[in-house]
Coordinates of C-alpha atoms in Angstrom, one line a residue:
Chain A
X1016 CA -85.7 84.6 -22.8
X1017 CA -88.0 85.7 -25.2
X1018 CA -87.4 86.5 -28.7
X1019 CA -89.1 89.6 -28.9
X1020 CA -88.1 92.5 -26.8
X1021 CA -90.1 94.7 -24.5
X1022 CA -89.3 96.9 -21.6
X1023 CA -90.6 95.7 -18.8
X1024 CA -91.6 98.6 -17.0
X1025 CA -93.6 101.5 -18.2
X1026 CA -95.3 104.3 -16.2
X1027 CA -97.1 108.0 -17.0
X1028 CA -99.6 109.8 -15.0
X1029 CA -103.1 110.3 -15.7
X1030 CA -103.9 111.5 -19.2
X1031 CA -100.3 111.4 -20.2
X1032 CA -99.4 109.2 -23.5
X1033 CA -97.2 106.3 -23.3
X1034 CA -96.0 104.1 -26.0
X1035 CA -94.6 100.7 -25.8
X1036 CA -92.0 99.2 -27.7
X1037 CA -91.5 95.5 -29.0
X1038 CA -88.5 94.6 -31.1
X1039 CA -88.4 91.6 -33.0
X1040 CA -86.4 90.3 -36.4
X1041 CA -86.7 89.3 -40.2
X1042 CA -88.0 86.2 -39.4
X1043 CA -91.0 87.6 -37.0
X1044 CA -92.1 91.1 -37.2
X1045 CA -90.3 91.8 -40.1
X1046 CA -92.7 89.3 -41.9
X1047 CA -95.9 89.1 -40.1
X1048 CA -98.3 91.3 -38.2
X1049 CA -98.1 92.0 -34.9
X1050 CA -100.6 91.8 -32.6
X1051 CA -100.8 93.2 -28.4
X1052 CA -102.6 91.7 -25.5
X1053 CA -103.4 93.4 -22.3
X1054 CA -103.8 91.5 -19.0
X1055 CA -105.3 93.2 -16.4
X1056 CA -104.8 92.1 -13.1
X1057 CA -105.5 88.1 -11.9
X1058 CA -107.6 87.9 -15.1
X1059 CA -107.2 86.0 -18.8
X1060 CA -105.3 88.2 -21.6
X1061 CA -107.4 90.4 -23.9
X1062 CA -106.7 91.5 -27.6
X1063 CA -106.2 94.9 -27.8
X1064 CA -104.6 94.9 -31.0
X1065 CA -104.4 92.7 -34.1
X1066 CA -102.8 93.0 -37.2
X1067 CA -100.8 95.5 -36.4
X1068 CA -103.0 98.3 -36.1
X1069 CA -106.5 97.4 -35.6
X1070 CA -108.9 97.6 -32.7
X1071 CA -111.6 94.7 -32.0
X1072 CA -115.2 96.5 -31.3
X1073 CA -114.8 97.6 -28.1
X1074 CA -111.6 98.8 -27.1
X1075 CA -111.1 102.4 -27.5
X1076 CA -109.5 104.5 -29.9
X1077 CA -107.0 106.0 -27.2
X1078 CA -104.8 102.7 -27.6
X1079 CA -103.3 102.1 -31.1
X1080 CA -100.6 100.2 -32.6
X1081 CA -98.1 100.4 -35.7
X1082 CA -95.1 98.7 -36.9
X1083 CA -91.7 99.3 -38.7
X1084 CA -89.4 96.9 -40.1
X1085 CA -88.5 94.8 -37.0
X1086 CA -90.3 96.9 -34.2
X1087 CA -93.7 97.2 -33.2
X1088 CA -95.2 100.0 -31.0
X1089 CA -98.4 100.4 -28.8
X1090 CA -99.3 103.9 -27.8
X1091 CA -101.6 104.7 -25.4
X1092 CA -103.2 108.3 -24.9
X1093 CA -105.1 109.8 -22.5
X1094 CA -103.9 107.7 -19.6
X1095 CA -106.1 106.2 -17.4
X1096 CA -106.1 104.2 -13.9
X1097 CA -107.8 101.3 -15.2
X1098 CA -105.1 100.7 -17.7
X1099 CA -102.8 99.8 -15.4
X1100 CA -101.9 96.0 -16.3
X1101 CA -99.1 93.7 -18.3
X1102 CA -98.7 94.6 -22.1
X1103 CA -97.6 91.7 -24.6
X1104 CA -96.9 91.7 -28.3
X1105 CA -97.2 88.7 -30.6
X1106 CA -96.0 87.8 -33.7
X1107 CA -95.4 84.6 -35.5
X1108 CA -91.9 83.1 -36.7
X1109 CA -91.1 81.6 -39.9
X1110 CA -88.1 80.3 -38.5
X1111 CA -89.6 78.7 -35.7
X1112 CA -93.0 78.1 -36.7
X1113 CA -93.9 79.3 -33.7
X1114 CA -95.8 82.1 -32.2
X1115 CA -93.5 84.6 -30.6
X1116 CA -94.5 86.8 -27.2
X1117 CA -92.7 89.9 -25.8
X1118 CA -91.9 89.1 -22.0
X1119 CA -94.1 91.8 -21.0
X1120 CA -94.1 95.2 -20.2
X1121 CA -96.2 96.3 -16.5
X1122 CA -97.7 99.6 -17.2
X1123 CA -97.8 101.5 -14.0
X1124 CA -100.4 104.7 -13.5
X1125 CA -98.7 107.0 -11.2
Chain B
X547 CA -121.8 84.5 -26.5
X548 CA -118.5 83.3 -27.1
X549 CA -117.2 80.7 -23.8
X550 CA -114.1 79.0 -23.5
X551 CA -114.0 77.1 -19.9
X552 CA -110.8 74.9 -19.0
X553 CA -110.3 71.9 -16.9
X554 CA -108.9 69.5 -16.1
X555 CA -105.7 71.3 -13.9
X556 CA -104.4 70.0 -10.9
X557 CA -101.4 68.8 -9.2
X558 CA -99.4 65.9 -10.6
X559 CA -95.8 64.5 -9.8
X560 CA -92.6 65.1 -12.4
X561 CA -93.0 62.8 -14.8
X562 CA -96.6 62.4 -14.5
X563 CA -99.4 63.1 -17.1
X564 CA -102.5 65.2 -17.6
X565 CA -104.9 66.1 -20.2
X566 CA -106.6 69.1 -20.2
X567 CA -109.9 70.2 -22.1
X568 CA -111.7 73.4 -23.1
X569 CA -115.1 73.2 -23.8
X570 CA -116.3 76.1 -26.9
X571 CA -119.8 77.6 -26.8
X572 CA -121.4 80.3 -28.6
X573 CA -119.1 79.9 -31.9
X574 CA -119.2 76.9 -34.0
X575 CA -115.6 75.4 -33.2
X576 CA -115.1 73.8 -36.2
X577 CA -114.4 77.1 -37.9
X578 CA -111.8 78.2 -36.1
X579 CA -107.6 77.3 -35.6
X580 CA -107.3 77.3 -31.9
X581 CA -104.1 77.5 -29.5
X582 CA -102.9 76.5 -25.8
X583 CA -101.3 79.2 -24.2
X584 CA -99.6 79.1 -20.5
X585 CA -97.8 81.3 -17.8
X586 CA -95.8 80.4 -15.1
X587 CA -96.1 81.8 -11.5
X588 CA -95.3 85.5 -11.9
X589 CA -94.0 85.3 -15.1
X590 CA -95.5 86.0 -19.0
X591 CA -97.3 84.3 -21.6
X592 CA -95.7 81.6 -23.4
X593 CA -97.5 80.1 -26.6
X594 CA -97.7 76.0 -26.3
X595 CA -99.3 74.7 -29.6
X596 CA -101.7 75.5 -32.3
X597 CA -104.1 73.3 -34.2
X598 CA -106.4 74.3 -37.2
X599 CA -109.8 73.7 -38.0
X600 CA -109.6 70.3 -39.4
X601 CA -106.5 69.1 -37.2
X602 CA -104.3 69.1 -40.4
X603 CA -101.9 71.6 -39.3
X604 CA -100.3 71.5 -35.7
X605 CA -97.3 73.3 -34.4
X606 CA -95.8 73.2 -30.5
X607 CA -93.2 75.3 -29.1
X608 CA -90.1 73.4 -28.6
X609 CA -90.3 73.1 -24.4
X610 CA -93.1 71.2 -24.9
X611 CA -92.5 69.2 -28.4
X612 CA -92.7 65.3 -28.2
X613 CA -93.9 65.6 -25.1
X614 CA -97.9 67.3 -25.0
X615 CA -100.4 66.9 -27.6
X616 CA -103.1 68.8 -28.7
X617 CA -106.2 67.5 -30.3
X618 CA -110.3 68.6 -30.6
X619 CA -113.1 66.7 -31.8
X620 CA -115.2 69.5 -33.5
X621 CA -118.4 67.5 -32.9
X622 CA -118.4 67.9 -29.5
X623 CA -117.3 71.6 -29.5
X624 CA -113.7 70.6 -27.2
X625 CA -110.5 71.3 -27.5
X626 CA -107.4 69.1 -25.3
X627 CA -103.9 69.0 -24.3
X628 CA -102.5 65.5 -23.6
X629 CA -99.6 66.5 -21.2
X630 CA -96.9 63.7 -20.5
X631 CA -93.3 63.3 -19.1
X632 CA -94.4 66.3 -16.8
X633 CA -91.4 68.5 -15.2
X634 CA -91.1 71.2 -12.7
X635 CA -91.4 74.2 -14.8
X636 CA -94.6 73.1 -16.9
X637 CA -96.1 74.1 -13.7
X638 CA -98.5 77.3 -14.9
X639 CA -101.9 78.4 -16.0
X640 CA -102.8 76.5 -19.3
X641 CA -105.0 79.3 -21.5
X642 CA -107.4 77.9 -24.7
X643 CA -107.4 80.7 -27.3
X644 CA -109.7 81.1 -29.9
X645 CA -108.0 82.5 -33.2
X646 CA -110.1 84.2 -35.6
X647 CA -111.0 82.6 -39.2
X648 CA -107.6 83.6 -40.5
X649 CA -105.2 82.1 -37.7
X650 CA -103.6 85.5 -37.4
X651 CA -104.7 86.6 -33.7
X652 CA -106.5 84.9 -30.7
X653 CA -109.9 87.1 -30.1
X654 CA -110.9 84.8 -27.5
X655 CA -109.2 83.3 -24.2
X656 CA -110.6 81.3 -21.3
X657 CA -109.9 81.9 -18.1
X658 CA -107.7 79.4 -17.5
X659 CA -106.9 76.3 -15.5
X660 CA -103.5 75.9 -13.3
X661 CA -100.9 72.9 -13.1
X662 CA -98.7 72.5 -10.8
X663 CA -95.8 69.8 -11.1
X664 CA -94.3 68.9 -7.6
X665 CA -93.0 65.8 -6.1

């Protein structure tokens, strides 16, 4: 069970905007940035997002990310067939001293 | 061109051991924290242990604690995972991440190497 909640299903259709949610606590997202990972399909995980809201070179500006209090959210406009693939967020714990992922969400492009 | 390549997988018996490498190339490892990430069968990621720069800080998730180890020896560009007292549901794909010079996010994963713990 993991300590920071995501849905575990999304879905939109082609150039439709979803968003992603990822709930954490005080001892996780409430103190430390957040960061998401997409894994497409039978390959390694890829940052998408660090520090809450940034973009590495190369990923485009249609996926962006932001955070509030204990929640973190990753929005994704313009939907397109290639971005079907498993979403995680990631945040460290003071508590634990541990990194922290979401269980997943499967993004699904009707 | 940043490379991290895994080995060292395979199948082992419950209560077996294994230790797993990742070799670094295109980046001077010595820099950098790094981290062992896996995923079981069908499931999602799970973060196993993290290591800085000069091995002074380490931290491991609790299913694995007192029972893997992770080490590198910056000289020759490697990261490992000592893996002991093996059970049944360490069976997954073992991921080296890079983390940038911070320790705040992995930029960088291989592509993995997969153990499987069976009798």
């Amino acid at each position: 069970q993991s300590v920071l909640t995501q849905p575990p299903s999304a879905s939109g259709t082609p150039g439709q905007r979803v968003t992603i949610s990822c709930s954490g606590s005080s001892s996780n997202i409430g103190s430390n940035i957040v960061n998401w990972y997409q894994q497409l399909p039978r390959t390694a995980p890829k940052l998408l997002i660090y520090s809450n809201n940034q973009r590495p070179s190369g990923v485009p500006d249609r996926f962006s990310g932001s955070k509030s209090g204990t929640s973190a959210s990753l929005a994704i406009s313009g939907l397109q067939s290639d971005d079907e693939a498993d979403y995680y967020c990631a945040a460290w714990d003071d508590r634990l001293n541990a990194w922290l992922f979401g269980g997943g969400t499967k993004l699904t492009v009707l | 061109e940043v490379q991290l390549v895994e080995s060292g997988g395979g199948l082992v018996q419950p209560g077996g051991s294994l230790r797993l490498s990742c070799a670094a190339s295109g980046f001077i490892l010595s820099n950098y924290p790094m981290n062992w990430v896996r995923q079981a069968p069908g499931k999602g990621l799970e973060w196993i242990s993290y290591i800085t720069p000069g091995s002074d800080k380490i931290y491991y998730a609790d299913s694995v604690k007192g029972r893997f180890t992770i080490s590198r020896d910056n000289a020759k560009s490697s990261l490992y995972l000592q893996m002991n007292s093996l059970r049944v549901e360490d069976t997954a794909v073992y991921y080296c991440a890079k983390d940038d010079t911070s320790g705040w996010y992995s930029d960088y994963w291989g592509q993995g190497t997969l153990v499987a713990v069976s009798s």
